Amino acid sequence: MSSHNMIEIRGLDSHYKGRQVLFNIGFAIPHKKVTVIMGRSGCGKTTLLRHLIGLKPSESGRVFVEGQDMGSFDEKGMANYRRRIGVLFQSGALFNSLTVSQNIAVPLKVHTRLSDETIRIMSLIKLHLVGLADFLDYMPSQLSGGMRKRAGLARALAMDPEILFVDEPSSGLDPITAAGLDDLILELRETLGMTIIVVTHELESAVKIADQMVVMDRGNLLAVGTPDEIRSSQDETVLRFLRREAEEQQVNTESYLSRLLGRQYKAGENSTRRQGGVR
Amino acid sequence: MNPSAVTAPTGSGGGGRLSFSRSSQDTLQIAFTGGWKITESLPSLSDVQRELESGSPVRSISFDTTGLTAWDSAYLTFLLQIIEESTQKQIQVSQDGLPEGVRRLLDLATAVPERKGAAKQEKHTPFMERLGTTSVRLWNSNLEVFEFLGETTVAFLKLLVGRARFRPRDLWVTIQECGLEALPIVSLISALVGLIFAFVGAIQLKMFGAQIYVASLVGIAMTRIMGAVMTGIIMAGRTGASFAAQIGTMQANEEIDALKTLGISPMEFLVLPRMLSLMLMMPLLGLYSDFMGILGGMLIGVTVLDLNPMDYYNKTIEAVTLTHIWVGLFHSAVFGVIVSLAGCLRGMQCERSAAAVGNATTSAVVTSIVSIVVATSIITVVCQILDI
Ligand SMILES: Nc1ncnc2c1ncn2[C@@H]1O[C@H](COP(=O)(O)OP(=O)(O)OP(=O)(O)O)[C@@H](O)[C@H]1O
Ligand SMILES: [Mg+2]
């Protein structure tokens, strides 16, 4: 039912220089709901996000925005789509040559014809939202990692986007500020009816804010459902992820040793020594 | 695991030492004495290897550590090497003699799980395969260059119809950076080049009593080629590198991605003002460099060759025709395009790390200078053919 879905992903594969990192991802992101994407580091969450915001081109017929194929967007279609979205990048991605308030003003200046004074007030409102109102004139390099994240969120919110993408909003934040961000996200969904996609590692915060949870593992989709459904899942890997258990992995001492010592080594080979003892 | 249980004993006792003894016919006992620490001087594995290969074949190894006063990872590493060596030679290793902490760390170290795909198989790739991958890579990097050229062209066309978006202030700032601020270095280098030309020419021309032709030599060389080439190379090192670093840093910091998602084209917003300013300033700098070079030559002409400044001036005016100046300007314009393209291209191609920014900068300078030299040769040959 595409009318209830903001974004639909079908059979999405993704490659970096020939290495496949996403395998046949397919799920839907419902309107005006919070979708949380979880998964271990390096499993392809950011990559998936890049597809959804049009930074990494997907094959035609893979990503649909309100039923329209993103692969068939022309320049204008893409520009329209981008006007409707706000993105918080994993690193914050503030423009380092601009002050915090200028950073937040950029989207407003690009997309609107508001007066400078209006823009100033609007940026201030967004900075208040994330608790950075006192840092208007700071340069990004003068902010802490967590503050940069929050300033990035303020910039993502500058245009009151219909769809908000946030890549790990709470990494590098203390628990109290992180909880504040969770509340903010719920608030945005309630008051502005935003469709919000959050990538996070924090299980607790995911359960708190998610209407829908998506669990990924090594580029594959593991499970999609409400937090309750996910928690009652029978899938071994999902459960392990929820219980935060480390995976049992095969121990191969010989190959570990040979990797550590930087030699090629086959079990049972009884060669006499090559030269070069200690490296 | 309680970390304090495995802490290495501390204490001094100089560097670590090894000694060997045979407790039975085929058992080698290795005794460690002294301090086996990273900072000490330690025996090498080859001592053990030599011992293993000499004498009767060894079936098992045991350790004696009663004389060991201190140890750390260096000791562990040494032991790991011995263990690996022995496993290969099918020799039993008894860890009984080792201190408790060492044994536990060894267990830890050898119990690290193997990560899938982490073991890089080093295999010998056949020549044809390497040839193939290299060609594909070259072809792909050419494709990237063409794509970039295409995007630049589109951005310029947009500029022509007035639809390109960038901040005029950015243009102004880069013009200042690559114009005004480059003047001192361009002056210095150009004057020196003029001076050198005059010197070298003077030695030859003096033999014929034709010193006055130094003026023509310096004038033509500077205006036609050297002014443009010298500024081109200076700007490659100065401005091309800085373009690559600026854009590369923005790429590494995800700023370029952020621009794109805000609906701002990095080609228009970042690349266009930089290319425009360098393409405008390069010919001007080239002309300025011609002038400084001629001044440098005149200095030598007047002081060393005792030429009359007026004569020198007249000779220069006579020799330097408008054609030479145009050819020089054409060189400069081409170099402006080359340097700014290379800088912006390498910046945009940058990957996401600080090291990549460094590589982008180097690559921008190398690309610019090679292209400048190649372009100069082509233009020279074409001018020759067209008799310009
Ligand atoms: N620019 C790139 N070039 C090549 N490979 C990349 C690039 N970016 C990511 N990858 C690879 O893609 C895979 C997925 O990366 P991605 O950044 O999507 O992970 P992630 O789930 O966001 O991890 P994290 O939680 O650590 O941010 C990784 O294996 C990574 O090595
Ligand atoms: Mg990520």
CSV table of N, CA and C in Angstrom, one decimal, chain B residues 78-182:
chain,number,residue,atom,x,y,z
B,78,PHE,N,57.9,-12.6,21.4
B,78,PHE,CA,59.0,-13.5,21.2
B,78,PHE,C,58.6,-15.0,21.4
B,79,LEU,N,57.8,-15.1,22.5
B,79,LEU,CA,57.3,-16.5,22.7
B,79,LEU,C,56.4,-17.0,21.6
B,80,LEU,N,55.5,-16.1,21.2
B,80,LEU,CA,54.6,-16.4,20.1
B,80,LEU,C,55.3,-16.9,18.9
B,81,GLN,N,56.4,-16.2,18.6
B,81,GLN,CA,57.3,-16.5,17.4
B,81,GLN,C,57.9,-17.9,17.6
B,82,ILE,N,58.3,-18.2,18.8
B,82,ILE,CA,58.9,-19.5,19.1
B,82,ILE,C,57.9,-20.6,18.9
B,83,ILE,N,56.6,-20.3,19.4
B,83,ILE,CA,55.6,-21.3,19.4
B,83,ILE,C,55.2,-21.6,17.9
B,84,GLU,N,55.1,-20.5,17.1
B,84,GLU,CA,54.8,-20.7,15.7
B,84,GLU,C,55.8,-21.5,15.0
B,85,GLU,N,57.1,-21.1,15.3
B,85,GLU,CA,58.2,-21.8,14.7
B,85,GLU,C,58.2,-23.3,15.0
B,86,SER,N,57.9,-23.6,16.2
B,86,SER,CA,57.9,-25.0,16.7
B,86,SER,C,56.7,-25.7,16.1
B,87,THR,N,55.6,-25.1,16.0
B,87,THR,CA,54.4,-25.8,15.5
B,87,THR,C,54.7,-26.2,14.0
B,88,GLN,N,55.4,-25.3,13.3
B,88,GLN,CA,55.7,-25.6,12.0
B,88,GLN,C,56.7,-26.8,11.9
B,89,LYS,N,57.6,-26.9,12.8
B,89,LYS,CA,58.6,-27.9,12.8
B,89,LYS,C,58.1,-29.1,13.6
B,90,GLN,N,56.8,-29.1,14.0
B,90,GLN,CA,56.3,-30.2,14.7
B,90,GLN,C,57.1,-30.5,16.0
B,91,ILE,N,57.3,-29.4,16.7
B,91,ILE,CA,58.0,-29.6,18.0
B,91,ILE,C,57.0,-29.3,19.1
B,92,GLN,N,57.0,-30.1,20.1
B,92,GLN,CA,56.1,-29.8,21.3
B,92,GLN,C,56.6,-28.6,22.1
B,93,VAL,N,55.7,-27.8,22.5
B,93,VAL,CA,56.1,-26.7,23.4
B,93,VAL,C,55.4,-26.8,24.7
B,94,SER,N,56.2,-26.9,25.8
B,94,SER,CA,55.6,-27.0,27.1
B,94,SER,C,55.6,-25.6,27.7
B,95,GLN,N,54.5,-25.1,28.1
B,95,GLN,CA,54.4,-23.7,28.7
B,95,GLN,C,54.5,-23.7,30.2
B,96,ASP,N,54.8,-24.9,30.7
B,96,ASP,CA,54.8,-25.0,32.2
B,96,ASP,C,55.7,-24.0,32.9
B,97,GLY,N,56.9,-23.8,32.3
B,97,GLY,CA,57.9,-23.0,33.0
B,97,GLY,C,57.6,-21.5,32.9
B,98,LEU,N,56.6,-21.1,32.2
B,98,LEU,CA,56.3,-19.7,32.1
B,98,LEU,C,55.6,-19.1,33.3
B,99,PRO,N,55.8,-17.9,33.6
B,99,PRO,CA,55.0,-17.3,34.7
B,99,PRO,C,53.5,-17.3,34.4
B,100,GLU,N,52.7,-17.4,35.4
B,100,GLU,CA,51.3,-17.5,35.3
B,100,GLU,C,50.7,-16.4,34.4
B,101,GLY,N,51.1,-15.2,34.6
B,101,GLY,CA,50.5,-14.1,33.8
B,101,GLY,C,50.8,-14.3,32.3
B,102,VAL,N,52.1,-14.7,32.0
B,102,VAL,CA,52.4,-14.9,30.6
B,102,VAL,C,51.6,-15.9,30.0
B,103,ARG,N,51.3,-17.0,30.7
B,103,ARG,CA,50.5,-18.1,30.1
B,103,ARG,C,49.1,-17.6,29.8
B,104,ARG,N,48.6,-16.8,30.7
B,104,ARG,CA,47.2,-16.4,30.5
B,104,ARG,C,47.1,-15.4,29.3
B,105,LEU,N,48.1,-14.6,29.2
B,105,LEU,CA,48.1,-13.6,28.1
B,105,LEU,C,48.3,-14.4,26.7
B,106,LEU,N,49.1,-15.4,26.8
B,106,LEU,CA,49.3,-16.2,25.6
B,106,LEU,C,48.0,-16.9,25.2
B,107,ASP,N,47.3,-17.4,26.2
B,107,ASP,CA,46.0,-18.0,25.9
B,107,ASP,C,45.1,-17.0,25.2
B,108,LEU,N,45.1,-15.8,25.8
B,108,LEU,CA,44.2,-14.7,25.3
B,108,LEU,C,44.6,-14.4,23.8
B,109,ALA,N,45.9,-14.3,23.6
B,109,ALA,CA,46.4,-13.9,22.3
B,109,ALA,C,46.1,-14.9,21.3
B,110,THR,N,46.2,-16.2,21.6
B,110,THR,CA,46.0,-17.2,20.6
B,110,THR,C,44.5,-17.6,20.5
B,111,ALA,N,43.7,-17.0,21.4
B,111,ALA,CA,42.3,-17.4,21.4
B,111,ALA,C,41.4,-16.3,20.7
B,112,VAL,N,42.1,-15.3,20.1
B,112,VAL,CA,41.3,-14.2,19.5
B,112,VAL,C,40.6,-14.9,18.3
B,113,PRO,N,39.3,-14.6,18.2
B,113,PRO,CA,38.6,-15.3,17.1
B,113,PRO,C,39.0,-14.8,15.7
B,114,GLU,N,38.9,-15.7,14.8
B,114,GLU,CA,39.3,-15.3,13.5
B,114,GLU,C,38.1,-14.6,12.8
B,115,ARG,N,38.4,-13.4,12.3
B,115,ARG,CA,37.3,-12.7,11.6
B,115,ARG,C,37.2,-13.2,10.2
B,116,LYS,N,36.0,-13.3,9.7
B,116,LYS,CA,35.7,-13.8,8.4
B,116,LYS,C,36.3,-12.8,7.4
B,117,GLY,N,37.1,-13.3,6.5
B,117,GLY,CA,37.6,-12.4,5.4
B,117,GLY,C,38.7,-11.6,5.8
B,118,ALA,N,39.1,-11.7,7.1
B,118,ALA,CA,40.2,-10.8,7.5
B,118,ALA,C,41.6,-11.3,7.1
B,119,ALA,N,41.7,-12.6,7.0
B,119,ALA,CA,42.9,-13.2,6.5
B,119,ALA,C,43.1,-13.0,5.0
B,120,LYS,N,44.0,-12.1,4.7
B,120,LYS,CA,44.2,-11.7,3.3
B,120,LYS,C,45.1,-12.8,2.7
B,121,GLN,N,44.6,-13.5,1.7
B,121,GLN,CA,45.4,-14.5,1.1
B,121,GLN,C,46.3,-13.7,0.1
B,122,GLU,N,47.6,-13.9,0.3
B,122,GLU,CA,48.5,-13.2,-0.6
B,122,GLU,C,48.7,-14.2,-1.7
B,123,LYS,N,48.2,-13.8,-2.9
B,123,LYS,CA,48.5,-14.8,-4.0
B,123,LYS,C,49.1,-14.1,-5.1
B,124,HIS,N,49.8,-14.8,-5.9
B,124,HIS,CA,50.5,-14.3,-7.0
B,124,HIS,C,49.5,-14.1,-8.2
B,125,THR,N,49.4,-12.8,-8.6
B,125,THR,CA,48.4,-12.6,-9.7
B,125,THR,C,49.2,-12.7,-11.0
B,126,PRO,N,48.7,-13.4,-12.0
B,126,PRO,CA,49.4,-13.6,-13.2
B,126,PRO,C,49.5,-12.2,-13.9
B,127,PHE,N,50.5,-12.1,-14.8
B,127,PHE,CA,50.7,-10.9,-15.5
B,127,PHE,C,49.5,-10.3,-16.3
B,128,MET,N,48.9,-11.2,-17.0
B,128,MET,CA,47.7,-10.8,-17.8
B,128,MET,C,46.6,-10.2,-16.9
B,129,GLU,N,46.4,-10.9,-15.8
B,129,GLU,CA,45.4,-10.4,-14.9
B,129,GLU,C,45.7,-9.0,-14.4
B,130,ARG,N,47.0,-8.8,-14.0
B,130,ARG,CA,47.4,-7.5,-13.5
B,130,ARG,C,47.2,-6.5,-14.6
B,131,LEU,N,47.6,-6.8,-15.8
B,131,LEU,CA,47.5,-5.9,-16.9
B,131,LEU,C,46.0,-5.5,-17.1
B,132,GLY,N,45.2,-6.5,-17.0
B,132,GLY,CA,43.7,-6.3,-17.2
B,132,GLY,C,43.2,-5.3,-16.1
B,133,THR,N,43.5,-5.6,-14.8
B,133,THR,CA,43.0,-4.8,-13.8
B,133,THR,C,43.5,-3.4,-13.9
B,134,THR,N,44.8,-3.3,-14.2
B,134,THR,CA,45.4,-1.9,-14.4
B,134,THR,C,44.7,-1.2,-15.5
B,135,SER,N,44.4,-1.8,-16.6
B,135,SER,CA,43.8,-1.1,-17.7
B,135,SER,C,42.4,-0.7,-17.3
B,136,VAL,N,41.7,-1.6,-16.6
B,136,VAL,CA,40.3,-1.2,-16.2
B,136,VAL,C,40.4,0.0,-15.3
B,137,ARG,N,41.3,-0.1,-14.3
B,137,ARG,CA,41.4,1.0,-13.4
B,137,ARG,C,41.7,2.4,-14.1
B,138,LEU,N,42.7,2.3,-15.1
B,138,LEU,CA,43.1,3.5,-15.8
B,138,LEU,C,41.8,4.0,-16.5
B,139,TRP,N,41.1,3.1,-17.2
B,139,TRP,CA,40.0,3.5,-18.0
B,139,TRP,C,38.9,4.1,-17.1
B,140,ASN,N,38.7,3.5,-15.9
B,140,ASN,CA,37.7,4.1,-15.0
B,140,ASN,C,38.1,5.5,-14.5
B,141,SER,N,39.5,5.6,-14.2
B,141,SER,CA,39.9,7.0,-13.8
B,141,SER,C,39.7,8.0,-14.9
B,142,ASN,N,39.9,7.5,-16.1
B,142,ASN,CA,39.7,8.4,-17.3
B,142,ASN,C,38.2,8.8,-17.3
B,143,LEU,N,37.4,7.8,-17.1
B,143,LEU,CA,35.9,8.0,-17.1
B,143,LEU,C,35.6,9.1,-16.1
B,144,GLU,N,36.2,9.0,-14.9
B,144,GLU,CA,35.9,10.0,-13.9
B,144,GLU,C,36.3,11.4,-14.3
B,145,VAL,N,37.5,11.4,-15.0
B,145,VAL,CA,37.9,12.7,-15.5
B,145,VAL,C,36.9,13.3,-16.5
B,146,PHE,N,36.5,12.5,-17.4
B,146,PHE,CA,35.5,12.9,-18.4
B,146,PHE,C,34.2,13.4,-17.8
B,147,GLU,N,33.8,12.6,-16.8
B,147,GLU,CA,32.6,12.9,-16.1
B,147,GLU,C,32.7,14.3,-15.5
B,148,PHE,N,33.8,14.5,-14.9
B,148,PHE,CA,34.1,15.8,-14.2
B,148,PHE,C,34.1,16.9,-15.2
B,149,LEU,N,34.8,16.7,-16.3
B,149,LEU,CA,34.8,17.7,-17.4
B,149,LEU,C,33.4,18.0,-17.8
B,150,GLY,N,32.6,17.0,-18.0
B,150,GLY,CA,31.2,17.2,-18.5
B,150,GLY,C,30.4,18.0,-17.5
B,151,GLU,N,30.6,17.7,-16.2
B,151,GLU,CA,29.8,18.4,-15.2
B,151,GLU,C,30.3,19.9,-15.1
B,152,THR,N,31.6,20.1,-15.3
B,152,THR,CA,32.1,21.5,-15.3
B,152,THR,C,31.5,22.2,-16.4
B,153,THR,N,31.5,21.6,-17.6
B,153,THR,CA,30.9,22.3,-18.8
B,153,THR,C,29.5,22.7,-18.5
B,154,VAL,N,28.7,21.7,-17.9
B,154,VAL,CA,27.3,22.1,-17.6
B,154,VAL,C,27.2,23.2,-16.7
B,155,ALA,N,28.1,23.2,-15.7
B,155,ALA,CA,28.1,24.3,-14.7
B,155,ALA,C,28.4,25.7,-15.4
B,156,PHE,N,29.4,25.6,-16.3
B,156,PHE,CA,29.7,26.9,-17.0
B,156,PHE,C,28.5,27.3,-17.9
B,157,LEU,N,27.9,26.4,-18.6
B,157,LEU,CA,26.7,26.7,-19.4
B,157,LEU,C,25.7,27.4,-18.6
B,158,LYS,N,25.5,26.8,-17.4
B,158,LYS,CA,24.5,27.4,-16.5
B,158,LYS,C,24.9,28.8,-16.1
B,159,LEU,N,26.2,29.0,-15.9
B,159,LEU,CA,26.7,30.3,-15.6
B,159,LEU,C,26.3,31.3,-16.7
B,160,LEU,N,26.5,30.8,-17.9
B,160,LEU,CA,26.3,31.7,-19.1
B,160,LEU,C,24.8,32.1,-19.2
B,161,VAL,N,23.9,31.2,-18.9
B,161,VAL,CA,22.5,31.6,-18.9
B,161,VAL,C,22.0,32.1,-17.6
B,162,GLY,N,23.0,32.4,-16.7
B,162,GLY,CA,22.7,33.0,-15.4
B,162,GLY,C,21.9,32.2,-14.4
B,163,ARG,N,22.1,30.8,-14.5
B,163,ARG,CA,21.3,30.0,-13.6
B,163,ARG,C,22.2,29.3,-12.6
B,164,ALA,N,23.5,29.6,-12.7
B,164,ALA,CA,24.4,28.9,-11.7
B,164,ALA,C,24.3,29.6,-10.4
B,165,ARG,N,24.4,28.8,-9.3
B,165,ARG,CA,24.3,29.4,-8.0
B,165,ARG,C,25.6,29.3,-7.2
B,166,PHE,N,26.2,30.5,-6.9
B,166,PHE,CA,27.3,30.5,-6.0
B,166,PHE,C,27.3,31.9,-5.3
B,167,ARG,N,28.1,32.0,-4.3
B,167,ARG,CA,28.1,33.2,-3.6
B,167,ARG,C,29.1,34.1,-4.2
B,168,PRO,N,28.8,35.3,-4.7
B,168,PRO,CA,29.7,36.2,-5.3
B,168,PRO,C,30.9,36.5,-4.4
B,169,ARG,N,30.6,36.4,-3.1
B,169,ARG,CA,31.7,36.7,-2.1
B,169,ARG,C,32.8,35.6,-2.2
B,170,ASP,N,32.4,34.3,-2.5
B,170,ASP,CA,33.3,33.3,-2.6
B,170,ASP,C,34.3,33.5,-3.8
B,171,LEU,N,33.6,34.0,-4.9
B,171,LEU,CA,34.4,34.3,-6.1
B,171,LEU,C,35.4,35.4,-5.7
B,172,TRP,N,35.0,36.4,-5.0
B,172,TRP,CA,35.8,37.5,-4.7
B,172,TRP,C,37.0,37.1,-3.8
B,173,VAL,N,36.7,36.2,-2.8
B,173,VAL,CA,37.7,35.7,-1.9
B,173,VAL,C,38.8,34.9,-2.7
B,174,THR,N,38.3,34.0,-3.6
B,174,THR,CA,39.3,33.2,-4.3
B,174,THR,C,40.1,34.1,-5.3
B,175,ILE,N,39.5,35.1,-5.9
B,175,ILE,CA,40.2,36.0,-6.8
B,175,ILE,C,41.4,36.6,-6.0
B,176,GLN,N,41.0,37.0,-4.8
B,176,GLN,CA,42.1,37.6,-3.9
B,176,GLN,C,43.2,36.6,-3.6
B,177,GLU,N,42.7,35.4,-3.2
B,177,GLU,CA,43.7,34.4,-2.8
B,177,GLU,C,44.6,34.0,-4.0
B,178,CYS,N,44.1,33.9,-5.2
B,178,CYS,CA,44.9,33.4,-6.2
B,178,CYS,C,45.4,34.5,-7.1
B,179,GLY,N,45.1,35.7,-6.8
B,179,GLY,CA,45.6,36.8,-7.6
B,179,GLY,C,46.6,37.7,-6.8
B,180,LEU,N,46.0,38.5,-6.0
B,180,LEU,CA,46.8,39.5,-5.2
B,180,LEU,C,47.8,38.8,-4.4
B,181,GLU,N,47.4,37.8,-3.7
B,181,GLU,CA,48.3,37.1,-2.7
B,181,GLU,C,49.4,36.3,-3.3
B,182,ALA,N,49.3,36.1,-4.6
B,182,ALA,CA,50.3,35.4,-5.3
B,182,ALA,C,51.4,36.3,-5.9
